[in-house]
Amino acid sequence: LMILTREQKAELLEPYIETIKEARLQRGISQARLATAADLSSKYVTLLESFKRVPTVECVVALAAKAGVPRATVENLMEEVLDHFEWEG
C-alpha cells in the first residue's frame, strides 16, 4: 500500500487550492461563506489558501463544489490521485 507523504499531497493539491481560491474570488464569495457552505471553519480555509495546511481530497472536493469549480477539474484531481498508486492487472 502506497501512502502519499504530506509533501506529495501538498504538491498534488496546491494547484487545486489555487483554483478554488480563484473561483471563490471570481464569484465574490468570502472565505467565511465558502467555509460555511463546505461545513469547515473559516480559519481552516484561510490556512489552506495560504498553504499552511494540507487538506484531504474530500475537503478539496467539498470546497471546489461550493466555490463553483467545474466538475471536470475535480475529476482531473481524482485521476492525478489515482495515478500515484500502482494498479494490479
CSV table of N, CA, C and O in Angstrom, one decimal:
chain,number,residue,atom,x,y,z
A,1,LEU,N,0.9,-1.2,0.0
A,1,LEU,CA,0.0,0.0,0.0
A,1,LEU,C,0.9,1.2,0.0
A,1,LEU,O,1.7,1.4,0.9
A,2,MET,N,0.7,2.1,-1.0
A,2,MET,CA,1.5,3.3,-1.0
A,2,MET,C,0.7,4.5,-0.5
A,2,MET,O,-0.5,4.7,-0.9
A,3,ILE,N,1.2,5.1,0.5
A,3,ILE,CA,0.6,6.3,1.2
A,3,ILE,C,1.4,7.5,0.7
A,3,ILE,O,2.6,7.5,0.8
A,4,LEU,N,0.6,8.5,0.3
A,4,LEU,CA,1.3,9.8,-0.1
A,4,LEU,C,1.8,10.5,1.1
A,4,LEU,O,1.2,10.5,2.2
A,5,THR,N,3.0,11.0,1.0
A,5,THR,CA,3.6,11.8,2.1
A,5,THR,C,2.9,13.1,2.2
A,5,THR,O,2.2,13.5,1.2
A,6,ARG,N,3.1,13.8,3.3
A,6,ARG,CA,2.5,15.2,3.4
A,6,ARG,C,3.0,16.1,2.3
A,6,ARG,O,2.2,16.8,1.7
A,7,GLU,N,4.2,16.0,1.9
A,7,GLU,CA,4.8,16.8,0.9
A,7,GLU,C,4.2,16.5,-0.5
A,7,GLU,O,3.9,17.3,-1.3
A,8,GLN,N,4.0,15.2,-0.7
A,8,GLN,CA,3.4,14.7,-2.0
A,8,GLN,C,2.0,15.2,-2.1
A,8,GLN,O,1.6,15.7,-3.2
A,9,LYS,N,1.2,15.1,-1.0
A,9,LYS,CA,-0.1,15.6,-1.0
A,9,LYS,C,-0.2,17.1,-1.3
A,9,LYS,O,-1.0,17.6,-2.0
A,10,ALA,N,0.7,17.8,-0.6
A,10,ALA,CA,0.7,19.3,-0.8
A,10,ALA,C,1.0,19.6,-2.2
A,10,ALA,O,0.3,20.5,-2.8
A,11,GLU,N,2.0,19.0,-2.8
A,11,GLU,CA,2.4,19.3,-4.2
A,11,GLU,C,1.2,18.9,-5.1
A,11,GLU,O,0.9,19.7,-6.1
A,12,LEU,N,0.5,17.8,-4.9
A,12,LEU,CA,-0.6,17.4,-5.7
A,12,LEU,C,-1.8,18.3,-5.6
A,12,LEU,O,-2.4,18.6,-6.6
A,13,LEU,N,-2.1,18.8,-4.4
A,13,LEU,CA,-3.3,19.5,-4.1
A,13,LEU,C,-3.2,21.0,-4.2
A,13,LEU,O,-4.2,21.7,-4.4
A,14,GLU,N,-2.0,21.6,-4.1
A,14,GLU,CA,-1.9,23.0,-4.1
A,14,GLU,C,-2.5,23.7,-5.4
A,14,GLU,O,-3.1,24.7,-5.2
A,15,PRO,N,-2.3,23.1,-6.6
A,15,PRO,CA,-2.9,23.8,-7.7
A,15,PRO,C,-4.4,23.8,-7.6
A,15,PRO,O,-5.1,24.7,-8.1
A,16,TYR,N,-5.0,22.8,-6.9
A,16,TYR,CA,-6.5,22.8,-6.8
A,16,TYR,C,-6.9,23.8,-5.8
A,16,TYR,O,-8.0,24.5,-5.9
A,17,ILE,N,-6.2,24.0,-4.7
A,17,ILE,CA,-6.5,25.1,-3.7
A,17,ILE,C,-6.4,26.4,-4.4
A,17,ILE,O,-7.3,27.3,-4.2
A,18,GLU,N,-5.4,26.6,-5.3
A,18,GLU,CA,-5.3,27.9,-6.0
A,18,GLU,C,-6.5,28.1,-6.9
A,18,GLU,O,-7.1,29.1,-7.0
A,19,THR,N,-7.0,27.0,-7.6
A,19,THR,CA,-8.1,27.0,-8.5
A,19,THR,C,-9.4,27.4,-7.7
A,19,THR,O,-10.2,28.2,-8.1
A,20,ILE,N,-9.5,26.8,-6.5
A,20,ILE,CA,-10.7,27.1,-5.7
A,20,ILE,C,-10.7,28.5,-5.2
A,20,ILE,O,-11.7,29.2,-5.3
A,21,LYS,N,-9.5,29.0,-4.8
A,21,LYS,CA,-9.4,30.4,-4.4
A,21,LYS,C,-9.8,31.3,-5.6
A,21,LYS,O,-10.5,32.3,-5.4
A,22,GLU,N,-9.3,31.1,-6.8
A,22,GLU,CA,-9.6,31.9,-8.0
A,22,GLU,C,-11.1,31.9,-8.2
A,22,GLU,O,-11.7,32.9,-8.5
A,23,ALA,N,-11.7,30.7,-8.2
A,23,ALA,CA,-13.2,30.6,-8.4
A,23,ALA,C,-13.9,31.3,-7.3
A,23,ALA,O,-14.9,32.0,-7.6
A,24,ARG,N,-13.5,31.2,-6.1
A,24,ARG,CA,-14.1,31.9,-5.0
A,24,ARG,C,-14.1,33.4,-5.2
A,24,ARG,O,-15.1,34.1,-5.1
A,25,LEU,N,-12.9,33.9,-5.6
A,25,LEU,CA,-12.8,35.4,-5.8
A,25,LEU,C,-13.6,35.8,-7.0
A,25,LEU,O,-14.2,36.9,-6.9
A,26,GLN,N,-13.6,35.1,-8.1
A,26,GLN,CA,-14.4,35.4,-9.3
A,26,GLN,C,-15.9,35.5,-9.0
A,26,GLN,O,-16.6,36.3,-9.5
A,27,ARG,N,-16.3,34.7,-8.1
A,27,ARG,CA,-17.8,34.6,-7.7
A,27,ARG,C,-18.1,35.6,-6.6
A,27,ARG,O,-19.3,35.7,-6.2
A,28,GLY,N,-17.1,36.2,-6.0
A,28,GLY,CA,-17.3,37.2,-4.9
A,28,GLY,C,-17.7,36.5,-3.6
A,28,GLY,O,-18.4,37.1,-2.8
A,29,ILE,N,-17.2,35.3,-3.4
A,29,ILE,CA,-17.5,34.6,-2.2
A,29,ILE,C,-16.4,34.8,-1.2
A,29,ILE,O,-15.2,34.6,-1.5
A,30,SER,N,-16.8,35.1,0.0
A,30,SER,CA,-15.8,35.3,1.1
A,30,SER,C,-15.3,33.9,1.6
A,30,SER,O,-16.0,32.9,1.4
A,31,GLN,N,-14.2,33.9,2.2
A,31,GLN,CA,-13.7,32.7,2.8
A,31,GLN,C,-14.6,32.1,3.8
A,31,GLN,O,-14.9,30.9,3.9
A,32,ALA,N,-15.2,33.0,4.6
A,32,ALA,CA,-16.2,32.6,5.6
A,32,ALA,C,-17.4,32.0,5.0
A,32,ALA,O,-17.9,30.9,5.5
A,33,ARG,N,-17.9,32.6,4.0
A,33,ARG,CA,-19.1,32.0,3.3
A,33,ARG,C,-18.8,30.6,2.7
A,33,ARG,O,-19.6,29.7,2.8
A,34,LEU,N,-17.6,30.5,2.0
A,34,LEU,CA,-17.2,29.3,1.4
A,34,LEU,C,-17.1,28.2,2.5
A,34,LEU,O,-17.5,27.1,2.4
A,35,ALA,N,-16.4,28.6,3.6
A,35,ALA,CA,-16.2,27.6,4.7
A,35,ALA,C,-17.5,27.1,5.3
A,35,ALA,O,-17.7,25.9,5.4
A,36,THR,N,-18.5,28.0,5.5
A,36,THR,CA,-19.8,27.6,6.0
A,36,THR,C,-20.5,26.7,5.0
A,36,THR,O,-21.0,25.7,5.4
A,37,ALA,N,-20.4,27.0,3.7
A,37,ALA,CA,-21.1,26.2,2.7
A,37,ALA,C,-20.5,24.8,2.7
A,37,ALA,O,-21.2,23.8,2.4
A,38,ALA,N,-19.2,24.7,2.9
A,38,ALA,CA,-18.5,23.4,2.9
A,38,ALA,C,-18.4,22.7,4.2
A,38,ALA,O,-17.7,21.7,4.4
A,39,ASP,N,-19.0,23.3,5.2
A,39,ASP,CA,-19.0,22.8,6.6
A,39,ASP,C,-17.6,22.7,7.2
A,39,ASP,O,-17.2,21.7,7.8
A,40,LEU,N,-16.9,23.8,7.0
A,40,LEU,CA,-15.5,23.9,7.5
A,40,LEU,C,-15.4,25.2,8.3
A,40,LEU,O,-16.2,26.1,8.1
A,41,SER,N,-14.3,25.4,9.0
A,41,SER,CA,-14.1,26.7,9.7
A,41,SER,C,-13.5,27.7,8.7
A,41,SER,O,-12.7,27.3,7.8
A,42,SER,N,-13.8,28.9,8.9
A,42,SER,CA,-13.2,30.0,8.0
A,42,SER,C,-11.6,30.0,8.3
A,42,SER,O,-10.9,30.3,7.3
A,43,LYS,N,-11.2,29.8,9.5
A,43,LYS,CA,-9.8,29.8,9.8
A,43,LYS,C,-9.1,28.7,9.0
A,43,LYS,O,-8.0,28.9,8.4
A,44,TYR,N,-9.7,27.5,8.8
A,44,TYR,CA,-9.2,26.4,8.1
A,44,TYR,C,-9.0,26.8,6.6
A,44,TYR,O,-8.0,26.5,6.0
A,45,VAL,N,-10.0,27.4,6.1
A,45,VAL,CA,-10.0,27.8,4.7
A,45,VAL,C,-8.9,28.9,4.5
A,45,VAL,O,-8.1,28.8,3.5
A,46,THR,N,-8.7,29.8,5.4
A,46,THR,CA,-7.6,30.7,5.4
A,46,THR,C,-6.3,30.0,5.4
A,46,THR,O,-5.4,30.4,4.6
A,47,LEU,N,-6.1,29.0,6.2
A,47,LEU,CA,-4.8,28.3,6.3
A,47,LEU,C,-4.6,27.5,5.0
A,47,LEU,O,-3.5,27.4,4.6
A,48,LEU,N,-5.6,26.9,4.4
A,48,LEU,CA,-5.5,26.2,3.2
A,48,LEU,C,-5.0,27.2,2.1
A,48,LEU,O,-4.1,26.8,1.3
A,49,GLU,N,-5.7,28.3,2.0
A,49,GLU,CA,-5.4,29.2,0.9
A,49,GLU,C,-4.0,29.8,1.0
A,49,GLU,O,-3.4,30.3,0.0
A,50,SER,N,-3.4,29.8,2.2
A,50,SER,CA,-2.1,30.3,2.4
A,50,SER,C,-1.1,29.2,2.5
A,50,SER,O,0.1,29.3,2.8
A,51,PHE,N,-1.6,28.0,2.1
A,51,PHE,CA,-0.7,26.7,2.0
A,51,PHE,C,-0.1,26.4,3.4
A,51,PHE,O,1.0,25.8,3.4
A,52,LYS,N,-0.8,26.7,4.5
A,52,LYS,CA,-0.2,26.3,5.8
A,52,LYS,C,-0.9,25.0,6.3
A,52,LYS,O,-0.5,24.6,7.4
A,53,ARG,N,-1.8,24.5,5.6
A,53,ARG,CA,-2.4,23.2,5.9
A,53,ARG,C,-2.5,22.4,4.6
A,53,ARG,O,-2.7,23.0,3.5
A,54,VAL,N,-2.5,21.1,4.7
A,54,VAL,CA,-2.7,20.2,3.6
A,54,VAL,C,-4.0,19.6,3.8
A,54,VAL,O,-4.2,18.8,4.7
A,55,PRO,N,-4.9,19.8,2.8
A,55,PRO,CA,-6.3,19.3,3.0
A,55,PRO,C,-6.4,17.8,2.6
A,55,PRO,O,-5.5,17.3,1.9
A,56,THR,N,-7.5,17.2,3.0
A,56,THR,CA,-7.8,15.9,2.5
A,56,THR,C,-8.4,16.1,1.1
A,56,THR,O,-8.8,17.2,0.7
A,57,VAL,N,-8.4,15.0,0.3
A,57,VAL,CA,-9.1,15.1,-1.0
A,57,VAL,C,-10.5,15.5,-0.9
A,57,VAL,O,-11.1,16.3,-1.6
A,58,GLU,N,-11.2,14.9,0.2
A,58,GLU,CA,-12.6,15.2,0.4
A,58,GLU,C,-12.8,16.7,0.7
A,58,GLU,O,-13.8,17.3,0.2
A,59,CYS,N,-11.9,17.3,1.4
A,59,CYS,CA,-12.0,18.8,1.6
A,59,CYS,C,-11.9,19.6,0.3
A,59,CYS,O,-12.7,20.5,0.1
A,60,VAL,N,-11.0,19.2,-0.5
A,60,VAL,CA,-10.8,19.8,-1.8
A,60,VAL,C,-12.0,19.7,-2.6
A,60,VAL,O,-12.5,20.7,-3.2
A,61,VAL,N,-12.6,18.5,-2.7
A,61,VAL,CA,-13.8,18.3,-3.4
A,61,VAL,C,-15.0,19.1,-2.9
A,61,VAL,O,-15.7,19.8,-3.7
A,62,ALA,N,-15.2,19.2,-1.6
A,62,ALA,CA,-16.2,19.9,-1.0
A,62,ALA,C,-16.1,21.4,-1.3
A,62,ALA,O,-17.0,22.1,-1.7
A,63,LEU,N,-14.9,21.9,-1.1
A,63,LEU,CA,-14.6,23.4,-1.4
A,63,LEU,C,-14.8,23.7,-2.9
A,63,LEU,O,-15.4,24.7,-3.2
A,64,ALA,N,-14.3,22.8,-3.7
A,64,ALA,CA,-14.4,23.0,-5.2
A,64,ALA,C,-15.9,23.1,-5.6
A,64,ALA,O,-16.3,24.0,-6.3
A,65,ALA,N,-16.7,22.2,-5.1
A,65,ALA,CA,-18.1,22.1,-5.4
A,65,ALA,C,-18.8,23.4,-5.0
A,65,ALA,O,-19.6,24.0,-5.7
A,66,LYS,N,-18.5,23.9,-3.8
A,66,LYS,CA,-19.2,25.1,-3.2
A,66,LYS,C,-18.6,26.4,-3.9
A,66,LYS,O,-19.3,27.4,-3.9
A,67,ALA,N,-17.4,26.3,-4.4
A,67,ALA,CA,-16.8,27.5,-5.0
A,67,ALA,C,-17.1,27.7,-6.5
A,67,ALA,O,-16.9,28.7,-7.1
A,68,GLY,N,-17.7,26.6,-7.0
A,68,GLY,CA,-18.1,26.7,-8.4
A,68,GLY,C,-17.1,26.2,-9.4
A,68,GLY,O,-17.1,26.5,-10.6
A,69,VAL,N,-16.1,25.4,-8.9
A,69,VAL,CA,-15.1,24.8,-9.8
A,69,VAL,C,-15.8,23.8,-10.6
A,69,VAL,O,-16.6,22.9,-10.1
A,70,PRO,N,-15.5,23.7,-11.9
A,70,PRO,CA,-16.2,22.7,-12.8
A,70,PRO,C,-15.9,21.3,-12.3
A,70,PRO,O,-14.8,21.0,-11.9
A,71,ARG,N,-16.9,20.4,-12.4
A,71,ARG,CA,-16.7,19.0,-12.0
A,71,ARG,C,-15.6,18.4,-12.8
A,71,ARG,O,-14.8,17.6,-12.2
A,72,ALA,N,-15.3,18.7,-14.0
A,72,ALA,CA,-14.3,18.1,-14.8
A,72,ALA,C,-12.9,18.4,-14.2
A,72,ALA,O,-12.0,17.6,-14.2
A,73,THR,N,-12.7,19.6,-13.6
A,73,THR,CA,-11.5,19.9,-12.9
A,73,THR,C,-11.3,19.0,-11.7
A,73,THR,O,-10.2,18.5,-11.5
A,74,VAL,N,-12.3,18.8,-11.0
A,74,VAL,CA,-12.3,17.9,-9.8
A,74,VAL,C,-12.0,16.4,-10.3
A,74,VAL,O,-11.2,15.7,-9.6
A,75,GLU,N,-12.6,16.0,-11.4
A,75,GLU,CA,-12.3,14.7,-11.9
A,75,GLU,C,-10.9,14.6,-12.3
A,75,GLU,O,-10.3,13.5,-12.1
A,76,ASN,N,-10.3,15.6,-12.8
A,76,ASN,CA,-8.8,15.6,-13.1
A,76,ASN,C,-8.0,15.3,-11.8
A,76,ASN,O,-7.0,14.6,-11.9
A,77,LEU,N,-8.4,16.0,-10.7
A,77,LEU,CA,-7.7,15.7,-9.5
A,77,LEU,C,-7.8,14.3,-9.1
A,77,LEU,O,-6.8,13.7,-8.7
A,78,MET,N,-9.0,13.7,-9.2
A,78,MET,CA,-9.1,12.3,-8.9
A,78,MET,C,-8.2,11.4,-9.7
A,78,MET,O,-7.6,10.5,-9.2
A,79,GLU,N,-8.1,11.7,-11.0
A,79,GLU,CA,-7.2,11.0,-11.9
A,79,GLU,C,-5.7,11.1,-11.4
A,79,GLU,O,-5.0,10.1,-11.4
A,80,GLU,N,-5.3,12.3,-11.1
A,80,GLU,CA,-4.0,12.6,-10.6
A,80,GLU,C,-3.7,11.8,-9.3
A,80,GLU,O,-2.6,11.2,-9.1
A,81,VAL,N,-4.7,11.8,-8.4
A,81,VAL,CA,-4.5,11.0,-7.2
A,81,VAL,C,-4.4,9.5,-7.5
A,81,VAL,O,-3.5,8.8,-7.0
A,82,LEU,N,-5.2,9.0,-8.3
A,82,LEU,CA,-5.2,7.6,-8.7
A,82,LEU,C,-3.9,7.2,-9.4
A,82,LEU,O,-3.4,6.1,-9.2
A,83,ASP,N,-3.3,8.1,-10.2
A,83,ASP,CA,-2.1,7.9,-10.9
A,83,ASP,C,-0.9,7.7,-9.9
A,83,ASP,O,0.2,7.3,-10.4
A,84,HIS,N,-1.0,8.1,-8.7
A,84,HIS,CA,0.1,8.0,-7.7
A,84,HIS,C,0.2,6.6,-7.2
A,84,HIS,O,1.1,6.3,-6.4
A,85,PHE,N,-0.7,5.7,-7.5
A,85,PHE,CA,-0.8,4.4,-7.0
A,85,PHE,C,-0.5,3.3,-8.1
A,85,PHE,O,-0.8,3.6,-9.3
A,86,GLU,N,0.1,2.2,-7.7
A,86,GLU,CA,0.4,1.2,-8.7
A,86,GLU,C,-0.9,0.3,-8.7
A,86,GLU,O,-1.4,-0.1,-7.7
A,87,TRP,N,-1.3,-0.1,-9.9
A,87,TRP,CA,-2.6,-0.9,-10.0
A,87,TRP,C,-2.2,-2.2,-10.6
A,87,TRP,O,-1.4,-2.4,-11.5
A,88,GLU,N,-2.8,-3.2,-10.0
A,88,GLU,CA,-2.6,-4.6,-10.4
A,88,GLU,C,-3.6,-4.9,-11.6
A,88,GLU,O,-4.7,-4.4,-11.6
A,89,GLY,N,-3.1,-5.6,-12.6
A,89,GLY,CA,-3.9,-6.1,-13.7
A,89,GLY,C,-4.4,-4.9,-14.5
A,89,GLY,O,-5.1,-4.7,-15.3
